Amino acid sequence: MASNVVVIDSTFRRANVKVQPQTHLSDVLEEACKKLNLRSEQYGLKHNKKNIDLSLTYRLSGLHSGAQLELVQVSRSPAVVNIALQLPSNQRLTEKFPSSTTLWQILRRFESGAAGGSGPDAINITQRGIASTDAEGVGAGRLYYEMPVLQVMNRELASFVDLQKTLAQIGVTSGSSLLRLKYRNDGQPLEEAMTQISQYFKAAEEPQTATTEVHGAHASAAGQLESNPVPEPMEEATPSPAAASPLQESQTTASLTAPPAEPQSEPPTDTPSHISPPPPDNSSTLSTKTSPPPTKSSVKVYQAPSSDTPTAAQTPHNPNDYIPTIDHAKIHQSRLNDLSRNRRLPSDKEIAKDQEEKQAALAAVQQVKVRIRLPDQNMLEDTFDRSATAADLYDVVRLALRYPEQTFLLKYTDSKGKHTTLPEGPRLLIRDLQWRGSTVIYMIWGDDVSDDIKKQPNLNDEFTNMAKALTVEQPLSQESEEPEEKRGMFGQKLGGKDAKGKGGGNLSSSEKAARLKGMLFGKKK
């Protein structure tokens, strides 16, 4: 049953929008803004002074026929939304995105491994092909494109135009949302689909600028408008460095855009087989590396600690370390005063300058020292340059293990304090992972490794002979010169010149006798 709602803007202009029970309120907003010649991404809807969830349908919104909706401006800064992508295998990948992110950007980030923690080149979402023959099952067959289809609640997005929409345009502006992914073969040849992708998505592959990542009140509206669908054809940009290397991208593009195979003597089977991008050849990858292969001479090996007591627990306890001094009280008071002052939010120029300084500081890092702690508490240490990748780090560990053919993982703590698994791939340690200075990572065995192998020494005989004890410099113990009872609340000395003049606590026995004699018999004039 058709109905209608009335949308009123701030200047009391009215727009009548016809709705069906299954019409989404985000479509109502878009239609109203189109009639009022406004940009829908800058506005929201209110009813009875309450914000309306644009992801709902008209049937679930609770609005009556002829309801009057207010068109209000929304915040210019994009909100952060927690997105969960459910794959056809029921695996879920979660990541936080700004509401100005397009659905295509979300798929590409999950595909490249930059989001969700699935690792680079772990899944293929946007470049899938399926082999198919004609209706009679004869012929050489042809590759057809499998379109990624997203389902948000009861709404299905199954075209390139729909995937250009941002989260805000489909009504997802806060909280969490689940995107269910499936694939559909619409009979479109793979090469035609690749051409359309290059026409539709140019900005989808580009990294977000610092302006679009700002969640404060000073985010500019220009950065948000850049993520909106662009009607004119555009070229597809290269993916981010964390997604794939240029060599792998060229291999993937060449494999997907290859012409159909020549006719074979035997007709192919009717069972479709998913065509994924071929993995990079190890030999070609090794030949293009600029960093030298790992050698035994560059790796330092440290023995496991012989004592069960941690080194930090062996340090003698000094109670004077916990006595606050006057300087500590002054520093604490100055920090309290500093926190009590009102501070303004940084401007766009200040945020951009801060990002440039961080990038310049990261570009100045030429080497990073990495220490790998093995399960048996032995440690490996090596220094890597800017061209070193995560695969080089795995090669160093595999070079020292007694059973290098067994599966293992490397874990580290990222900048957010989260324990993250380091996938073996072409990601650069300094530029992509933003490692600097010294980094400690931990190796763990895979689930398929037997307990007998886990109980044996992790290092092979050659590296075991190279191992040496790790020396830890202990701090020098400084004994307090003054007794504990002669210190005040903040550690100040209570003895000294004043105490000597009044009580004579530091006088010698002869001086005490002379002073006592003067007090009893008086001083001679």
PDB file of C-alpha atoms in Angstrom, residues 124 127-133 142-144 146 185 190 268-276:
ATOM      1  CA  ASN A 124      39.562 -12.585  -3.094  1.00  0.00           C
ATOM      2  CA  GLN A 127      38.118  -9.987  -8.709  1.00  0.00           C
ATOM      3  CA  ARG A 128      36.465 -13.377  -8.762  1.00  0.00           C
ATOM      4  CA  GLY A 129      35.785 -15.286 -11.957  1.00  0.00           C
ATOM      5  CA  ILE A 130      33.853 -18.458 -12.727  1.00  0.00           C
ATOM      6  CA  ALA A 131      34.341 -20.726 -15.718  1.00  0.00           C
ATOM      7  CA  SER A 132      31.224 -21.628 -17.666  1.00  0.00           C
ATOM      8  CA  THR A 133      30.339 -23.164 -21.020  1.00  0.00           C
ATOM      9  CA  ARG A 142      34.583 -18.480 -20.752  1.00  0.00           C
ATOM     10  CA  LEU A 143      35.306 -16.601 -17.539  1.00  0.00           C
ATOM     11  CA  TYR A 144      32.374 -14.692 -16.109  1.00  0.00           C
ATOM     12  CA  GLU A 146      31.117 -12.995  -9.918  1.00  0.00           C
ATOM     13  CA  ASN A 185      26.986 -14.617 -11.570  1.00  0.00           C
ATOM     14  CA  LEU A 190      35.220 -10.934 -16.760  1.00  0.00           C
ATOM     15  CA  PRO A 268      35.152 -29.045 -19.596  1.00  0.00           C
ATOM     16  CA  THR A 269      32.875 -30.201 -16.845  1.00  0.00           C
ATOM     17  CA  ASP A 270      29.786 -28.248 -15.843  1.00  0.00           C
ATOM     18  CA  THR A 271      30.975 -27.859 -12.263  1.00  0.00           C
ATOM     19  CA  PRO A 272      32.050 -24.229 -11.806  1.00  0.00           C
ATOM     20  CA  SER A 273      35.473 -23.608 -10.332  1.00  0.00           C
ATOM     21  CA  HIS A 274      36.293 -20.334  -8.623  1.00  0.00           C
ATOM     22  CA  ILE A 275      39.188 -18.563 -10.196  1.00  0.00           C
ATOM     23  CA  SER A 276      41.338 -16.742  -7.652  1.00  0.00           C
TER      24      SER A 276
END
